């Protein structure tokens, strides 16, 4: 059954070369965007972000609630896009897992902080995030031991 499925994909893609070209171009675009975008997003994380246990609304967020709502909406849309792109990058060229982590850091959902702490507790992820921050001349992230 596996060979039949693989052959069906090969035949389908050979009959639709435009889709294969589009996937290839999209893969290159997502790869370039991930390198630039993820580095910027990781550099924006406050170095003590993983030390605090409670999020407090900023004075700016209290004074301009409509603008805050719009920014939260945009941030969540970008985060969802990054998660989707990261899933694609698992099979296409790119930094898939790191892109997913960055998307998860952006979107709002219940239990977000606990999940972030678990992900950042992985030595490879923590090391990769701090390597990116070092390249951006930012202080390394701190975390609870």
PDB file of C-alpha atoms in Angstrom:
ATOM      1  CA  UNK A   1       0.000   0.000   0.000  1.00  0.00           C
ATOM      2  CA  UNK A   2       2.867   2.400   0.786  1.00  0.00           C
ATOM      3  CA  UNK A   3       4.419   2.022  -2.668  1.00  0.00           C
ATOM      4  CA  UNK A   4       1.024   2.575  -4.316  1.00  0.00           C
ATOM      5  CA  UNK A   5       0.584   5.778  -2.319  1.00  0.00           C
ATOM      6  CA  UNK A   6       4.097   6.988  -3.169  1.00  0.00           C
ATOM      7  CA  UNK A   7       3.554   6.212  -6.850  1.00  0.00           C
ATOM      8  CA  UNK A   8       0.209   8.041  -6.747  1.00  0.00           C
ATOM      9  CA  UNK A   9       1.942  11.132  -5.320  1.00  0.00           C
ATOM     10  CA  UNK A  10       4.664  10.954  -7.972  1.00  0.00           C
ATOM     11  CA  UNK A  11       2.085  10.688 -10.769  1.00  0.00           C
ATOM     12  CA  UNK A  12      -0.051  13.471  -9.276  1.00  0.00           C
ATOM     13  CA  UNK A  13       2.922  15.855  -8.897  1.00  0.00           C
ATOM     14  CA  UNK A  14       4.179  15.023 -12.400  1.00  0.00           C
ATOM     15  CA  UNK A  15       0.723  16.008 -13.710  1.00  0.00           C
ATOM     16  CA  UNK A  16       0.727  19.220 -11.604  1.00  0.00           C
ATOM     17  CA  UNK A  17       4.290  20.642 -11.802  1.00  0.00           C
ATOM     18  CA  UNK A  18       3.101  24.135 -10.863  1.00  0.00           C
ATOM     19  CA  UNK A  19       2.187  22.961  -7.375  1.00  0.00           C
ATOM     20  CA  UNK A  20       5.624  21.421  -6.881  1.00  0.00           C
ATOM     21  CA  UNK A  21       7.285  24.661  -8.025  1.00  0.00           C
ATOM     22  CA  UNK A  22       5.025  26.686  -5.712  1.00  0.00           C
ATOM     23  CA  UNK A  23       5.916  24.419  -2.776  1.00  0.00           C
ATOM     24  CA  UNK A  24       9.617  24.835  -3.542  1.00  0.00           C
ATOM     25  CA  UNK A  25       9.393  28.630  -3.751  1.00  0.00           C
ATOM     26  CA  UNK A  26       7.269  28.734  -0.587  1.00  0.00           C
ATOM     27  CA  UNK A  27       9.830  26.591   1.201  1.00  0.00           C
ATOM     28  CA  UNK A  28      12.656  28.987   0.325  1.00  0.00           C
ATOM     29  CA  UNK A  29      10.527  32.009   1.341  1.00  0.00           C
ATOM     30  CA  UNK A  30       9.563  30.423   4.684  1.00  0.00           C
ATOM     31  CA  UNK A  31      13.198  29.474   5.338  1.00  0.00           C
ATOM     32  CA  UNK A  32      14.414  33.054   4.773  1.00  0.00           C
ATOM     33  CA  UNK A  33      11.534  34.505   6.789  1.00  0.00           C
ATOM     34  CA  UNK A  34      12.205  32.092   9.642  1.00  0.00           C
ATOM     35  CA  UNK A  35      15.872  33.011   9.876  1.00  0.00           C
ATOM     36  CA  UNK A  36      15.135  36.737  10.018  1.00  0.00           C
ATOM     37  CA  UNK A  37      11.852  36.647  11.928  1.00  0.00           C
ATOM     38  CA  UNK A  38      12.704  34.093  14.572  1.00  0.00           C
ATOM     39  CA  UNK A  39      15.957  35.823  15.393  1.00  0.00           C
ATOM     40  CA  UNK A  40      14.125  39.104  15.860  1.00  0.00           C
ATOM     41  CA  UNK A  41      11.348  37.555  17.990  1.00  0.00           C
ATOM     42  CA  UNK A  42      13.776  35.658  20.232  1.00  0.00           C
ATOM     43  CA  UNK A  43      15.832  38.830  20.742  1.00  0.00           C
ATOM     44  CA  UNK A  44      12.674  40.639  21.927  1.00  0.00           C
ATOM     45  CA  UNK A  45      12.016  38.210  24.802  1.00  0.00           C
ATOM     46  CA  UNK A  46      12.977  39.905  28.093  1.00  0.00           C
ATOM     47  CA  UNK A  47      15.890  38.034  29.659  1.00  0.00           C
ATOM     48  CA  UNK A  48      13.912  37.524  32.893  1.00  0.00           C
ATOM     49  CA  UNK A  49      10.721  36.380  31.108  1.00  0.00           C
ATOM     50  CA  UNK A  50      10.965  32.811  32.436  1.00  0.00           C
ATOM     51  CA  UNK A  51      11.718  33.880  36.013  1.00  0.00           C
ATOM     52  CA  UNK A  52       8.451  35.669  36.752  1.00  0.00           C
ATOM     53  CA  UNK A  53       5.383  33.621  37.605  1.00  0.00           C
ATOM     54  CA  UNK A  54       2.661  36.206  37.036  1.00  0.00           C
ATOM     55  CA  UNK A  55       2.010  38.487  34.083  1.00  0.00           C
ATOM     56  CA  UNK A  56       0.943  42.032  34.855  1.00  0.00           C
ATOM     57  CA  UNK A  57      -0.690  44.392  32.397  1.00  0.00           C
ATOM     58  CA  UNK A  58       1.537  47.307  31.494  1.00  0.00           C
ATOM     59  CA  UNK A  59       0.532  50.909  32.053  1.00  0.00           C
ATOM     60  CA  UNK A  60       0.461  51.360  28.289  1.00  0.00           C
ATOM     61  CA  UNK A  61      -1.966  48.413  27.946  1.00  0.00           C
ATOM     62  CA  UNK A  62      -4.296  49.908  30.541  1.00  0.00           C
ATOM     63  CA  UNK A  63      -4.319  53.359  28.930  1.00  0.00           C
ATOM     64  CA  UNK A  64      -4.992  52.173  25.356  1.00  0.00           C
ATOM     65  CA  UNK A  65      -7.190  49.069  25.536  1.00  0.00           C
ATOM     66  CA  UNK A  66      -8.356  49.168  21.888  1.00  0.00           C
ATOM     67  CA  UNK A  67      -4.809  49.387  20.545  1.00  0.00           C
ATOM     68  CA  UNK A  68      -3.772  46.638  22.985  1.00  0.00           C
ATOM     69  CA  UNK A  69      -6.576  44.405  21.660  1.00  0.00           C
ATOM     70  CA  UNK A  70      -5.509  45.017  18.050  1.00  0.00           C
ATOM     71  CA  UNK A  71      -1.870  44.212  18.876  1.00  0.00           C
ATOM     72  CA  UNK A  72      -2.882  41.020  20.696  1.00  0.00           C
ATOM     73  CA  UNK A  73      -4.911  39.969  17.652  1.00  0.00           C
ATOM     74  CA  UNK A  74      -1.995  40.645  15.284  1.00  0.00           C
ATOM     75  CA  UNK A  75       0.434  38.869  17.632  1.00  0.00           C
ATOM     76  CA  UNK A  76      -1.814  35.797  17.770  1.00  0.00           C
ATOM     77  CA  UNK A  77      -2.197  35.709  13.980  1.00  0.00           C
ATOM     78  CA  UNK A  78       1.582  35.904  13.538  1.00  0.00           C
ATOM     79  CA  UNK A  79       2.010  33.184  16.183  1.00  0.00           C
ATOM     80  CA  UNK A  80      -0.452  30.859  14.455  1.00  0.00           C
ATOM     81  CA  UNK A  81       1.306  31.486  11.134  1.00  0.00           C
ATOM     82  CA  UNK A  82       4.667  30.612  12.731  1.00  0.00           C
ATOM     83  CA  UNK A  83       3.289  27.390  14.212  1.00  0.00           C
ATOM     84  CA  UNK A  84       1.903  26.405  10.816  1.00  0.00           C
ATOM     85  CA  UNK A  85       5.179  27.351   9.084  1.00  0.00           C
ATOM     86  CA  UNK A  86       7.133  25.395  11.704  1.00  0.00           C
ATOM     87  CA  UNK A  87       5.050  22.307  11.046  1.00  0.00           C
ATOM     88  CA  UNK A  88       5.800  22.685   7.348  1.00  0.00           C
ATOM     89  CA  UNK A  89       9.500  23.153   8.094  1.00  0.00           C
ATOM     90  CA  UNK A  90       9.637  19.804   9.826  1.00  0.00           C
ATOM     91  CA  UNK A  91       9.475  18.287   6.317  1.00  0.00           C
ATOM     92  CA  UNK A  92      10.680  21.314   4.316  1.00  0.00           C
ATOM     93  CA  UNK A  93      13.962  23.206   4.842  1.00  0.00           C
ATOM     94  CA  UNK A  94      13.958  25.468   7.884  1.00  0.00           C
ATOM     95  CA  UNK A  95      14.138  25.617  11.652  1.00  0.00           C
ATOM     96  CA  UNK A  96      10.863  23.782  12.267  1.00  0.00           C
ATOM     97  CA  UNK A  97      10.860  23.120  15.994  1.00  0.00           C
ATOM     98  CA  UNK A  98      12.327  26.512  16.878  1.00  0.00           C
ATOM     99  CA  UNK A  99       9.704  28.203  14.689  1.00  0.00           C
ATOM    100  CA  UNK A 100       6.922  26.296  16.467  1.00  0.00           C
ATOM    101  CA  UNK A 101       8.342  27.319  19.849  1.00  0.00           C
ATOM    102  CA  UNK A 102       8.446  30.956  18.767  1.00  0.00           C
ATOM    103  CA  UNK A 103       4.822  30.744  17.590  1.00  0.00           C
ATOM    104  CA  UNK A 104       3.801  29.223  20.913  1.00  0.00           C
ATOM    105  CA  UNK A 105       5.545  32.083  22.722  1.00  0.00           C
ATOM    106  CA  UNK A 106       3.489  34.608  20.760  1.00  0.00           C
ATOM    107  CA  UNK A 107      -0.052  33.286  20.990  1.00  0.00           C
ATOM    108  CA  UNK A 108      -2.291  33.492  24.073  1.00  0.00           C
ATOM    109  CA  UNK A 109      -3.837  30.347  25.559  1.00  0.00           C
ATOM    110  CA  UNK A 110      -4.480  28.860  29.026  1.00  0.00           C
ATOM    111  CA  UNK A 111      -1.416  27.187  30.542  1.00  0.00           C
ATOM    112  CA  UNK A 112       0.922  28.991  28.148  1.00  0.00           C
ATOM    113  CA  UNK A 113       3.553  29.891  30.736  1.00  0.00           C
ATOM    114  CA  UNK A 114       3.844  26.333  32.082  1.00  0.00           C
ATOM    115  CA  UNK A 115       4.266  24.981  28.552  1.00  0.00           C
ATOM    116  CA  UNK A 116       6.874  27.639  27.772  1.00  0.00           C
ATOM    117  CA  UNK A 117       8.825  26.685  30.878  1.00  0.00           C
ATOM    118  CA  UNK A 118       8.751  22.991  29.920  1.00  0.00           C
ATOM    119  CA  UNK A 119       9.930  23.745  26.402  1.00  0.00           C
ATOM    120  CA  UNK A 120      12.692  26.092  27.550  1.00  0.00           C
ATOM    121  CA  UNK A 121      13.777  23.477  30.111  1.00  0.00           C
ATOM    122  CA  UNK A 122      14.949  21.330  27.186  1.00  0.00           C
ATOM    123  CA  UNK A 123      18.713  21.963  27.041  1.00  0.00           C
ATOM    124  CA  UNK A 124      18.846  22.023  23.231  1.00  0.00           C
ATOM    125  CA  UNK A 125      16.050  24.614  22.984  1.00  0.00           C
ATOM    126  CA  UNK A 126      17.480  26.771  25.768  1.00  0.00           C
ATOM    127  CA  UNK A 127      20.930  26.651  24.170  1.00  0.00           C
ATOM    128  CA  UNK A 128      19.519  27.539  20.721  1.00  0.00           C
ATOM    129  CA  UNK A 129      17.505  30.480  22.094  1.00  0.00           C
ATOM    130  CA  UNK A 130      20.538  31.869  23.933  1.00  0.00           C
ATOM    131  CA  UNK A 131      22.754  31.360  20.864  1.00  0.00           C
ATOM    132  CA  UNK A 132      20.313  33.502  18.852  1.00  0.00           C
ATOM    133  CA  UNK A 133      20.240  36.119  21.633  1.00  0.00           C
ATOM    134  CA  UNK A 134      24.056  36.193  21.744  1.00  0.00           C
ATOM    135  CA  UNK A 135      24.160  36.889  17.992  1.00  0.00           C
ATOM    136  CA  UNK A 136      21.709  39.768  18.587  1.00  0.00           C
ATOM    137  CA  UNK A 137      23.894  41.174  21.422  1.00  0.00           C
ATOM    138  CA  UNK A 138      21.204  40.452  24.029  1.00  0.00           C
ATOM    139  CA  UNK A 139      21.672  39.055  27.510  1.00  0.00           C
ATOM    140  CA  UNK A 140      21.055  35.299  27.811  1.00  0.00           C
ATOM    141  CA  UNK A 141      17.668  34.127  29.009  1.00  0.00           C
ATOM    142  CA  UNK A 142      17.366  33.261  32.672  1.00  0.00           C
ATOM    143  CA  UNK A 143      15.195  30.467  33.990  1.00  0.00           C
ATOM    144  CA  UNK A 144      14.272  28.878  37.276  1.00  0.00           C
ATOM    145  CA  UNK A 145      16.399  25.822  37.999  1.00  0.00           C
TER     146      UNK A 145
END
